[in-house]
PDB file of C-alpha atoms in Angstrom:
ATOM      1  CA  MET A 612      63.331  83.424 115.655  1.00  0.00           C
ATOM      2  CA  ARG A 613      64.527  80.681 113.382  1.00  0.00           C
ATOM      3  CA  ALA A 614      66.055  81.276 109.964  1.00  0.00           C
ATOM      4  CA  PRO A 615      63.620  80.614 107.089  1.00  0.00           C
ATOM      5  CA  VAL A 616      65.849  77.866 105.666  1.00  0.00           C
ATOM      6  CA  ASP A 617      69.102  76.395 106.978  1.00  0.00           C
ATOM      7  CA  PRO A 618      71.160  77.336 105.070  1.00  0.00           C
ATOM      8  CA  PRO A 619      68.944  80.044 103.518  1.00  0.00           C
ATOM      9  CA  LEU A 620      70.380  79.826 100.011  1.00  0.00           C
ATOM     10  CA  ARG A 621      70.941  77.538  97.035  1.00  0.00           C
ATOM     11  CA  ILE A 622      74.082  76.934  95.027  1.00  0.00           C
ATOM     12  CA  LEU A 623      73.512  75.534  91.537  1.00  0.00           C
ATOM     13  CA  ALA A 624      76.568  74.042  89.878  1.00  0.00           C
ATOM     14  CA  PRO A 625      77.502  74.624  86.240  1.00  0.00           C
ATOM     15  CA  GLN A 626      76.462  72.039  83.703  1.00  0.00           C
ATOM     16  CA  GLY A 627      79.593  70.715  82.049  1.00  0.00           C
ATOM     17  CA  ARG A 628      82.809  72.696  82.030  1.00  0.00           C
ATOM     18  CA  ALA A 629      82.872  75.568  84.514  1.00  0.00           C
ATOM     19  CA  ALA A 630      83.334  79.108  83.231  1.00  0.00           C
ATOM     20  CA  PRO A 631      84.776  81.883  85.421  1.00  0.00           C
ATOM     21  CA  VAL A 632      81.275  83.288  85.956  1.00  0.00           C
ATOM     22  CA  ILE A 633      78.985  83.512  88.989  1.00  0.00           C
ATOM     23  CA  VAL A 634      75.368  84.630  88.648  1.00  0.00           C
ATOM     24  CA  ALA A 635      73.788  85.749  91.921  1.00  0.00           C
ATOM     25  CA  SER A 636      70.153  86.539  92.723  1.00  0.00           C
ATOM     26  CA  PRO A 637      70.018  88.049  96.222  1.00  0.00           C
ATOM     27  CA  HIS A 638      66.436  89.370  96.144  1.00  0.00           C
ATOM     28  CA  SER A 639      64.254  86.632  94.613  1.00  0.00           C
ATOM     29  CA  GLY A 640      63.721  84.528  97.746  1.00  0.00           C
ATOM     30  CA  ARG A 641      60.119  83.562  98.465  1.00  0.00           C
ATOM     31  CA  ASP A 642      60.248  81.766 101.833  1.00  0.00           C
ATOM     32  CA  TYR A 643      57.808  83.918 103.819  1.00  0.00           C
ATOM     33  CA  THR A 644      57.574  82.064 107.100  1.00  0.00           C
ATOM     34  CA  ALA A 645      54.491  82.128 109.308  1.00  0.00           C
ATOM     35  CA  GLU A 646      56.561  83.822 112.014  1.00  0.00           C
ATOM     36  CA  PHE A 647      57.596  86.638 109.699  1.00  0.00           C
ATOM     37  CA  LEU A 648      54.034  87.143 108.459  1.00  0.00           C
ATOM     38  CA  ARG A 649      52.760  87.327 112.052  1.00  0.00           C
ATOM     39  CA  MET A 650      55.240  90.105 112.776  1.00  0.00           C
ATOM     40  CA  SER A 651      54.234  92.110 109.709  1.00  0.00           C
ATOM     41  CA  ARG A 652      51.234  94.378 109.250  1.00  0.00           C
ATOM     42  CA  LEU A 653      51.337  93.471 105.539  1.00  0.00           C
ATOM     43  CA  ASP A 654      50.200  90.257 103.908  1.00  0.00           C
ATOM     44  CA  ALA A 655      52.468  88.086 101.782  1.00  0.00           C
ATOM     45  CA  HIS A 656      51.301  89.634  98.500  1.00  0.00           C
ATOM     46  CA  ALA A 657      52.151  93.149  99.677  1.00  0.00           C
ATOM     47  CA  LEU A 658      55.534  91.999 101.000  1.00  0.00           C
ATOM     48  CA  ARG A 659      56.315  90.399  97.657  1.00  0.00           C
ATOM     49  CA  ARG A 660      56.251  93.822  95.968  1.00  0.00           C
ATOM     50  CA  SER A 661      59.805  94.291  97.220  1.00  0.00           C
ATOM     51  CA  GLU A 662      60.865  90.936  95.775  1.00  0.00           C
ATOM     52  CA  ASP A 663      62.821  90.524  92.543  1.00  0.00           C
ATOM     53  CA  CYS A 664      60.245  87.970  91.453  1.00  0.00           C
ATOM     54  CA  TYR A 665      61.512  84.897  89.570  1.00  0.00           C
ATOM     55  CA  VAL A 666      64.931  86.343  88.744  1.00  0.00           C
ATOM     56  CA  GLU A 667      66.641  83.084  89.684  1.00  0.00           C
ATOM     57  CA  ARG A 668      64.361  81.299  87.188  1.00  0.00           C
ATOM     58  CA  LEU A 669      65.128  83.842  84.480  1.00  0.00           C
ATOM     59  CA  CYS A 670      68.812  83.100  85.030  1.00  0.00           C
ATOM     60  CA  GLU A 671      68.595  79.292  84.973  1.00  0.00           C
ATOM     61  CA  GLY A 672      70.170  79.182  81.512  1.00  0.00           C
ATOM     62  CA  SER A 673      73.431  80.477  82.961  1.00  0.00           C
ATOM     63  CA  MET A 674      74.300  77.041  84.328  1.00  0.00           C
ATOM     64  CA  GLY A 675      74.195  75.546  80.842  1.00  0.00           C
ATOM     65  CA  GLN A 676      76.790  78.140  79.829  1.00  0.00           C
ATOM     66  CA  GLY A 677      79.140  77.095  82.632  1.00  0.00           C
ATOM     67  CA  ALA A 678      78.172  79.613  85.300  1.00  0.00           C
ATOM     68  CA  THR A 679      77.654  78.865  88.982  1.00  0.00           C
ATOM     69  CA  MET A 680      74.394  80.246  90.392  1.00  0.00           C
ATOM     70  CA  LEU A 681      73.715  81.453  93.906  1.00  0.00           C
ATOM     71  CA  HIS A 682      70.360  82.676  95.138  1.00  0.00           C
ATOM     72  CA  ALA A 683      68.923  83.566  98.496  1.00  0.00           C
ATOM     73  CA  THR A 684      65.748  81.730  99.524  1.00  0.00           C
ATOM     74  CA  PHE A 685      64.734  84.236 102.232  1.00  0.00           C
ATOM     75  CA  PRO A 686      62.845  87.380 101.153  1.00  0.00           C
ATOM     76  CA  ARG A 687      64.485  90.742 100.674  1.00  0.00           C
ATOM     77  CA  ALA A 688      61.889  92.206 103.058  1.00  0.00           C
ATOM     78  CA  TYR A 689      63.213  89.873 105.761  1.00  0.00           C
ATOM     79  CA  CYS A 690      66.914  90.591 105.259  1.00  0.00           C
ATOM     80  CA  ASP A 691      68.587  92.484 102.412  1.00  0.00           C
ATOM     81  CA  VAL A 692      72.015  91.091 101.559  1.00  0.00           C
ATOM     82  CA  ASN A 693      72.674  93.907  99.077  1.00  0.00           C
ATOM     83  CA  ARG A 694      73.325  96.213 102.026  1.00  0.00           C
ATOM     84  CA  GLU A 695      76.081  96.376 104.612  1.00  0.00           C
ATOM     85  CA  ALA A 696      75.573  93.877 107.419  1.00  0.00           C
ATOM     86  CA  TRP A 697      74.502  96.466 109.985  1.00  0.00           C
ATOM     87  CA  GLU A 698      72.855  99.176 107.869  1.00  0.00           C
ATOM     88  CA  LEU A 699      69.908  99.756 110.216  1.00  0.00           C
ATOM     89  CA  ASP A 700      67.243 102.386 110.868  1.00  0.00           C
ATOM     90  CA  PRO A 701      67.235 103.269 114.587  1.00  0.00           C
ATOM     91  CA  THR A 702      63.554 104.268 114.454  1.00  0.00           C
ATOM     92  CA  MET A 703      62.649 100.616 113.782  1.00  0.00           C
ATOM     93  CA  PHE A 704      64.040  99.274 117.058  1.00  0.00           C
ATOM     94  CA  ARG A 705      63.046  99.677 120.652  1.00  0.00           C
ATOM     95  CA  ASP A 706      66.643  99.202 121.858  1.00  0.00           C
ATOM     96  CA  PRO A 707      69.489 101.622 121.227  1.00  0.00           C
ATOM     97  CA  LEU A 708      71.587 100.359 118.314  1.00  0.00           C
ATOM     98  CA  PRO A 709      75.273  99.502 118.867  1.00  0.00           C
ATOM     99  CA  HIS A 710      77.796 102.102 117.756  1.00  0.00           C
ATOM    100  CA  TRP A 711      79.000  99.956 114.844  1.00  0.00           C
ATOM    101  CA  CYS A 712      75.676 100.178 112.992  1.00  0.00           C
ATOM    102  CA  ASN A 713      75.419 102.431 109.955  1.00  0.00           C
ATOM    103  CA  THR A 714      72.303 104.460 110.760  1.00  0.00           C
ATOM    104  CA  THR A 715      72.750 107.374 108.356  1.00  0.00           C
ATOM    105  CA  SER A 716      73.090 105.931 104.849  1.00  0.00           C
ATOM    106  CA  SER A 717      70.774 107.058 102.057  1.00  0.00           C
ATOM    107  CA  LYS A 718      69.232 103.566 101.953  1.00  0.00           C
ATOM    108  CA  VAL A 719      68.462 103.673 105.671  1.00  0.00           C
ATOM    109  CA  ARG A 720      66.884 107.119 105.330  1.00  0.00           C
ATOM    110  CA  ALA A 721      64.729 105.825 102.462  1.00  0.00           C
ATOM    111  CA  GLY A 722      63.535 102.860 104.544  1.00  0.00           C
ATOM    112  CA  PHE A 723      65.536 100.182 102.742  1.00  0.00           C
ATOM    113  CA  GLY A 724      68.299  99.157 105.134  1.00  0.00           C
ATOM    114  CA  THR A 725      69.492  95.625 105.853  1.00  0.00           C
ATOM    115  CA  ILE A 726      66.179  95.153 107.685  1.00  0.00           C
ATOM    116  CA  ALA A 727      63.706  97.116 105.572  1.00  0.00           C
ATOM    117  CA  ARG A 728      61.267  99.493 107.212  1.00  0.00           C
ATOM    118  CA  ILE A 729      58.892  99.823 104.255  1.00  0.00           C
ATOM    119  CA  VAL A 730      57.736  98.030 101.112  1.00  0.00           C
ATOM    120  CA  SER A 731      57.314 100.700  98.419  1.00  0.00           C
ATOM    121  CA  ARG A 732      53.747 101.991  98.214  1.00  0.00           C
ATOM    122  CA  ASP A 733      52.376  99.692 100.917  1.00  0.00           C
ATOM    123  CA  GLY A 734      54.041 101.542 103.754  1.00  0.00           C
ATOM    124  CA  PRO A 735      55.687 100.267 106.947  1.00  0.00           C
ATOM    125  CA  ILE A 736      56.167  96.541 107.375  1.00  0.00           C
ATOM    126  CA  TYR A 737      55.905  96.419 111.156  1.00  0.00           C
ATOM    127  CA  PRO A 738      53.171  97.819 113.432  1.00  0.00           C
ATOM    128  CA  ARG A 739      55.581  98.367 116.312  1.00  0.00           C
ATOM    129  CA  PRO A 740      59.345  98.621 116.945  1.00  0.00           C
ATOM    130  CA  LEU A 741      61.400  95.431 116.849  1.00  0.00           C
ATOM    131  CA  PRO A 742      63.956  94.267 119.416  1.00  0.00           C
ATOM    132  CA  PHE A 743      67.535  94.632 118.199  1.00  0.00           C
ATOM    133  CA  SER A 744      67.918  90.876 118.769  1.00  0.00           C
ATOM    134  CA  GLU A 745      65.591  90.346 115.775  1.00  0.00           C
ATOM    135  CA  ALA A 746      68.024  92.179 113.496  1.00  0.00           C
ATOM    136  CA  GLU A 747      70.946  90.243 114.985  1.00  0.00           C
ATOM    137  CA  THR A 748      69.243  86.918 114.280  1.00  0.00           C
ATOM    138  CA  ARG A 749      68.436  87.777 110.676  1.00  0.00           C
ATOM    139  CA  ILE A 750      71.885  89.143 109.941  1.00  0.00           C
ATOM    140  CA  ARG A 751      73.692  86.183 111.507  1.00  0.00           C
ATOM    141  CA  THR A 752      71.440  83.503 109.964  1.00  0.00           C
ATOM    142  CA  CYS A 753      70.817  85.062 106.530  1.00  0.00           C
ATOM    143  CA  TRP A 754      73.205  87.908 105.664  1.00  0.00           C
ATOM    144  CA  GLN A 755      76.343  86.240 106.988  1.00  0.00           C
ATOM    145  CA  PRO A 756      75.831  82.792 105.389  1.00  0.00           C
ATOM    146  CA  TYR A 757      75.001  84.403 102.051  1.00  0.00           C
ATOM    147  CA  HIS A 758      78.163  86.501 102.001  1.00  0.00           C
ATOM    148  CA  ASP A 759      80.328  83.734 103.415  1.00  0.00           C
ATOM    149  CA  THR A 760      79.140  81.568 100.529  1.00  0.00           C
ATOM    150  CA  LEU A 761      79.505  84.250  97.872  1.00  0.00           C
ATOM    151  CA  SER A 762      83.008  85.137  99.085  1.00  0.00           C
ATOM    152  CA  ARG A 763      83.978  81.476  98.950  1.00  0.00           C
ATOM    153  CA  LEU A 764      82.594  81.042  95.434  1.00  0.00           C
ATOM    154  CA  VAL A 765      84.370  84.147  94.167  1.00  0.00           C
ATOM    155  CA  GLN A 766      87.680  83.056  95.685  1.00  0.00           C
ATOM    156  CA  ALA A 767      87.340  79.507  94.335  1.00  0.00           C
ATOM    157  CA  CYS A 768      86.558  80.864  90.864  1.00  0.00           C
ATOM    158  CA  ARG A 769      89.562  83.164  90.981  1.00  0.00           C
ATOM    159  CA  ASP A 770      91.808  80.362  92.230  1.00  0.00           C
ATOM    160  CA  GLN A 771      90.675  78.039  89.431  1.00  0.00           C
ATOM    161  CA  HIS A 772      90.598  80.475  86.515  1.00  0.00           C
ATOM    162  CA  GLY A 773      92.723  83.423  87.605  1.00  0.00           C
ATOM    163  CA  CYS A 774      89.679  85.690  87.261  1.00  0.00           C
ATOM    164  CA  CYS A 775      85.990  85.888  88.139  1.00  0.00           C
ATOM    165  CA  ILE A 776      82.961  87.664  86.676  1.00  0.00           C
ATOM    166  CA  LEU A 777      80.083  88.200  89.117  1.00  0.00           C
ATOM    167  CA  LEU A 778      76.737  89.177  87.623  1.00  0.00           C
ATOM    168  CA  ASP A 779      74.385  90.376  90.355  1.00  0.00           C
ATOM    169  CA  ALA A 780      70.880  89.973  88.934  1.00  0.00           C
ATOM    170  CA  HIS A 781      67.877  92.052  90.017  1.00  0.00           C
ATOM    171  CA  SER A 782      64.556  93.319  88.711  1.00  0.00           C
ATOM    172  CA  MET A 783      62.988  96.775  88.873  1.00  0.00           C
ATOM    173  CA  PRO A 784      59.396  98.000  88.718  1.00  0.00           C
ATOM    174  CA  THR A 785      58.160  99.040  85.290  1.00  0.00           C
ATOM    175  CA  PRO A 786      56.194 102.319  85.431  1.00  0.00           C
ATOM    176  CA  GLN A 787      52.711 102.315  83.920  1.00  0.00           C
ATOM    177  CA  GLY A 788      53.206 102.506  80.168  1.00  0.00           C
ATOM    178  CA  ARG A 789      56.983 102.072  80.710  1.00  0.00           C
ATOM    179  CA  GLY A 790      57.582 105.761  79.896  1.00  0.00           C
ATOM    180  CA  GLU A 791      61.243 106.621  79.749  1.00  0.00           C
ATOM    181  CA  MET A 792      62.407 103.771  81.977  1.00  0.00           C
ATOM    182  CA  PRO A 793      64.878 101.494  80.149  1.00  0.00           C
ATOM    183  CA  ASP A 794      64.418  97.751  79.854  1.00  0.00           C
ATOM    184  CA  PHE A 795      67.757  97.108  81.575  1.00  0.00           C
ATOM    185  CA  VAL A 796      70.078  99.113  83.806  1.00  0.00           C
ATOM    186  CA  LEU A 797      73.726  98.094  84.131  1.00  0.00           C
ATOM    187  CA  GLY A 798      75.349  99.156  87.375  1.00  0.00           C
ATOM    188  CA  ASN A 799      79.139  99.171  87.466  1.00  0.00           C
ATOM    189  CA  ALA A 800      79.543 101.642  90.354  1.00  0.00           C
ATOM    190  CA  TRP A 801      80.389 104.371  87.862  1.00  0.00           C
ATOM    191  CA  GLY A 802      83.092 102.342  86.167  1.00  0.00           C
ATOM    192  CA  THR A 803      84.857 101.054  89.288  1.00  0.00           C
ATOM    193  CA  SER A 804      83.481  97.513  89.765  1.00  0.00           C
ATOM    194  CA  CYS A 805      84.226  96.066  86.321  1.00  0.00           C
ATOM    195  CA  THR A 806      85.912  96.927  83.069  1.00  0.00           C
ATOM    196  CA  ALA A 807      84.348  99.099  80.399  1.00  0.00           C
ATOM    197  CA  GLU A 808      84.776  96.114  78.077  1.00  0.00           C
ATOM    198  CA  LEU A 809      82.466  93.884  80.123  1.00  0.00           C
ATOM    199  CA  THR A 810      79.838  96.611  80.481  1.00  0.00           C
ATOM    200  CA  ALA A 811      79.913  97.255  76.722  1.00  0.00           C
ATOM    201  CA  LEU A 812      79.616  93.551  75.971  1.00  0.00           C
ATOM    202  CA  VAL A 813      76.475  93.183  78.093  1.00  0.00           C
ATOM    203  CA  GLU A 814      74.969  96.355  76.649  1.00  0.00           C
ATOM    204  CA  ASP A 815      75.693  95.257  73.070  1.00  0.00           C
ATOM    205  CA  VAL A 816      74.059  91.841  73.545  1.00  0.00           C
ATOM    206  CA  LEU A 817      70.911  93.298  75.094  1.00  0.00           C
ATOM    207  CA  SER A 818      70.561  96.200  72.668  1.00  0.00           C
ATOM    208  CA  GLY A 819      71.164  93.739  69.827  1.00  0.00           C
ATOM    209  CA  HIS A 820      67.964  91.993  70.934  1.00  0.00           C
ATOM    210  CA  GLY A 821      66.097  95.297  70.667  1.00  0.00           C
ATOM    211  CA  TYR A 822      66.088  96.310  74.328  1.00  0.00           C
ATOM    212  CA  THR A 823      66.859  99.743  75.735  1.00  0.00           C
ATOM    213  CA  VAL A 824      69.811  99.791  78.129  1.00  0.00           C
ATOM    214  CA  ALA A 825      71.036 102.454  80.574  1.00  0.00           C
ATOM    215  CA  ARG A 826      74.150 102.616  82.701  1.00  0.00           C
ATOM    216  CA  ASN A 827      74.197 103.435  86.420  1.00  0.00           C
ATOM    217  CA  VAL A 828      71.019 105.543  86.426  1.00  0.00           C
ATOM    218  CA  PRO A 829      69.005 105.019  88.497  1.00  0.00           C
ATOM    219  CA  PHE A 830      70.883 101.952  89.813  1.00  0.00           C
ATOM    220  CA  ALA A 831      74.681 102.133  89.976  1.00  0.00           C
ATOM    221  CA  GLY A 832      75.101  98.929  91.980  1.00  0.00           C
ATOM    222  CA  GLY A 833      74.592  98.116  95.637  1.00  0.00           C
ATOM    223  CA  TYR A 834      76.780  96.596  98.320  1.00  0.00           C
ATOM    224  CA  VAL A 835      77.479  93.386  96.383  1.00  0.00           C
ATOM    225  CA  THR A 836      78.737  95.187  93.275  1.00  0.00           C
ATOM    226  CA  ARG A 837      80.846  97.671  95.199  1.00  0.00           C
ATOM    227  CA  HIS A 838      82.217  95.191  97.716  1.00  0.00           C
ATOM    228  CA  TYR A 839      83.191  92.350  95.380  1.00  0.00           C
ATOM    229  CA  GLY A 840      84.104  94.252  92.230  1.00  0.00           C
ATOM    230  CA  ARG A 841      87.907  94.505  92.187  1.00  0.00           C
ATOM    231  CA  PRO A 842      88.962  94.511  88.520  1.00  0.00           C
ATOM    232  CA  ARG A 843      92.640  95.027  89.330  1.00  0.00           C
ATOM    233  CA  ARG A 844      92.508  91.863  91.428  1.00  0.00           C
ATOM    234  CA  GLY A 845      90.788  89.866  88.716  1.00  0.00           C
ATOM    235  CA  VAL A 846      87.211  90.095  90.030  1.00  0.00           C
ATOM    236  CA  GLN A 847      84.642  92.002  88.003  1.00  0.00           C
ATOM    237  CA  ALA A 848      81.135  92.663  89.340  1.00  0.00           C
ATOM    238  CA  LEU A 849      78.210  94.066  87.358  1.00  0.00           C
ATOM    239  CA  GLN A 850      74.662  94.637  88.574  1.00  0.00           C
ATOM    240  CA  LEU A 851      71.923  93.774  86.083  1.00  0.00           C
ATOM    241  CA  GLU A 852      68.476  95.323  86.633  1.00  0.00           C
ATOM    242  CA  ILE A 853      65.653  93.842  84.547  1.00  0.00           C
ATOM    243  CA  SER A 854      62.358  95.658  84.014  1.00  0.00           C
ATOM    244  CA  ARG A 855      59.612  93.512  85.526  1.00  0.00           C
ATOM    245  CA  GLY A 856      57.066  94.411  82.873  1.00  0.00           C
ATOM    246  CA  LEU A 857      59.135  92.432  80.381  1.00  0.00           C
ATOM    247  CA  TYR A 858      58.288  89.122  82.024  1.00  0.00           C
ATOM    248  CA  MET A 859      55.578  89.417  84.699  1.00  0.00           C
ATOM    249  CA  ASP A 860      52.266  90.977  85.615  1.00  0.00           C
ATOM    250  CA  GLN A 861      53.082  93.484  88.326  1.00  0.00           C
ATOM    251  CA  ASP A 862      49.640  93.286  89.932  1.00  0.00           C
ATOM    252  CA  SER A 863      49.199  89.520  90.129  1.00  0.00           C
ATOM    253  CA  LEU A 864      52.984  88.957  90.467  1.00  0.00           C
ATOM    254  CA  GLU A 865      52.745  86.052  88.027  1.00  0.00           C
ATOM    255  CA  PRO A 866      54.959  85.468  84.961  1.00  0.00           C
ATOM    256  CA  HIS A 867      53.367  86.348  81.627  1.00  0.00           C
ATOM    257  CA  ALA A 868      54.005  85.256  78.035  1.00  0.00           C
ATOM    258  CA  GLY A 869      57.217  87.290  77.800  1.00  0.00           C
ATOM    259  CA  PHE A 870      58.969  85.189  80.427  1.00  0.00           C
ATOM    260  CA  VAL A 871      60.236  82.423  78.144  1.00  0.00           C
ATOM    261  CA  SER A 872      61.528  84.754  75.433  1.00  0.00           C
ATOM    262  CA  LEU A 873      63.357  86.907  77.976  1.00  0.00           C
ATOM    263  CA  GLN A 874      64.847  83.791  79.547  1.00  0.00           C
ATOM    264  CA  ALA A 875      66.228  82.844  76.105  1.00  0.00           C
ATOM    265  CA  VAL A 876      67.734  86.316  75.653  1.00  0.00           C
ATOM    266  CA  LEU A 877      69.438  86.092  79.024  1.00  0.00           C
ATOM    267  CA  THR A 878      70.825  82.668  78.128  1.00  0.00           C
ATOM    268  CA  ASP A 879      72.420  84.293  75.057  1.00  0.00           C
ATOM    269  CA  LEU A 880      73.835  86.950  77.348  1.00  0.00           C
ATOM    270  CA  PHE A 881      75.311  84.365  79.708  1.00  0.00           C
ATOM    271  CA  ALA A 882      76.917  82.576  76.772  1.00  0.00           C
ATOM    272  CA  ALA A 883      78.603  85.811  75.696  1.00  0.00           C
ATOM    273  CA  ILE A 884      79.780  86.549  79.242  1.00  0.00           C
ATOM    274  CA  ALA A 885      81.148  83.020  79.621  1.00  0.00           C
ATOM    275  CA  GLN A 886      83.084  83.358  76.358  1.00  0.00           C
ATOM    276  CA  TYR A 887      84.505  86.654  77.556  1.00  0.00           C
ATOM    277  CA  GLY A 888      85.413  85.067  80.895  1.00  0.00           C
ATOM    278  CA  ASP A 889      87.184  82.198  79.138  1.00  0.00           C
ATOM    279  CA  LEU A 890      89.179  84.741  77.100  1.00  0.00           C
ATOM    280  CA  LEU A 891      90.210  86.551  80.273  1.00  0.00           C
ATOM    281  CA  ALA A 892      91.242  83.254  81.855  1.00  0.00           C
ATOM    282  CA  ARG A 893      93.423  82.395  78.868  1.00  0.00           C
ATOM    283  CA  GLN A 894      95.034  85.813  79.011  1.00  0.00           C
ATOM    284  CA  VAL A 895      95.781  85.380  82.715  1.00  0.00           C
ATOM    285  CA  ALA A 896      97.271  81.912  82.105  1.00  0.00           C
ATOM    286  CA  ALA A 897      99.508  83.290  79.354  1.00  0.00           C
ATOM    287  CA  GLU A 898     100.966  86.030  81.539  1.00  0.00           C
TER     288      GLU A 898
END
């Protein structure tokens, strides 16, 4: 099976002077190929419920603040790059899985491994087990290029500036009536993937705009945050979860009137992060 796009990602360069900031959107890809849809028992609209709809568009203002943007163009339901490469559910495959696969993680048990088994309320994606070769193809043509690219961008940023801030941007379902769910959740892997200073900065900017912000609950950060966040080595990673009700209709999956205002708020946030990154870079250069 071919990859949806070759390569299945986009890199958007900063406008003007580069800041030591990378903004990544791993789950907003919308390239649902005819082959993938034929394999699925769900239609494209149902599959899109797992998508972090339009997050890369919400984050477009980051480039004007000097950030580099990376986003996957393939859907999360096709291959989830915020998991380990081989985090697979053995019940999904008709072949025995190789010993190196992680088959027991909490994400696998919930149905959300590297190759997802389910899409939230719509149930299983596939009507029958897949060959293991299908997982191999997706991981080698989607997961690996995405992480090769992200690793390269992080290293280049660190080489140029002496530090790197990686903001991993996502969206989360908004419960009916919003209830107690916050507008944003900041995941710093319980204080291990970035400094308390960066987390506080992001929280202060968002709460200053009137939004409610939580830390680590219910999203503490996935594979990207935990794998790349190495503050002692000059790389800070923070996962940003945005409540979908703030900017889109969750039934039609279309942006609503709140989209533009939220985009402006996020641009303010990226400006603050870029300023913080520039300060860190100056501190590194002075050492």
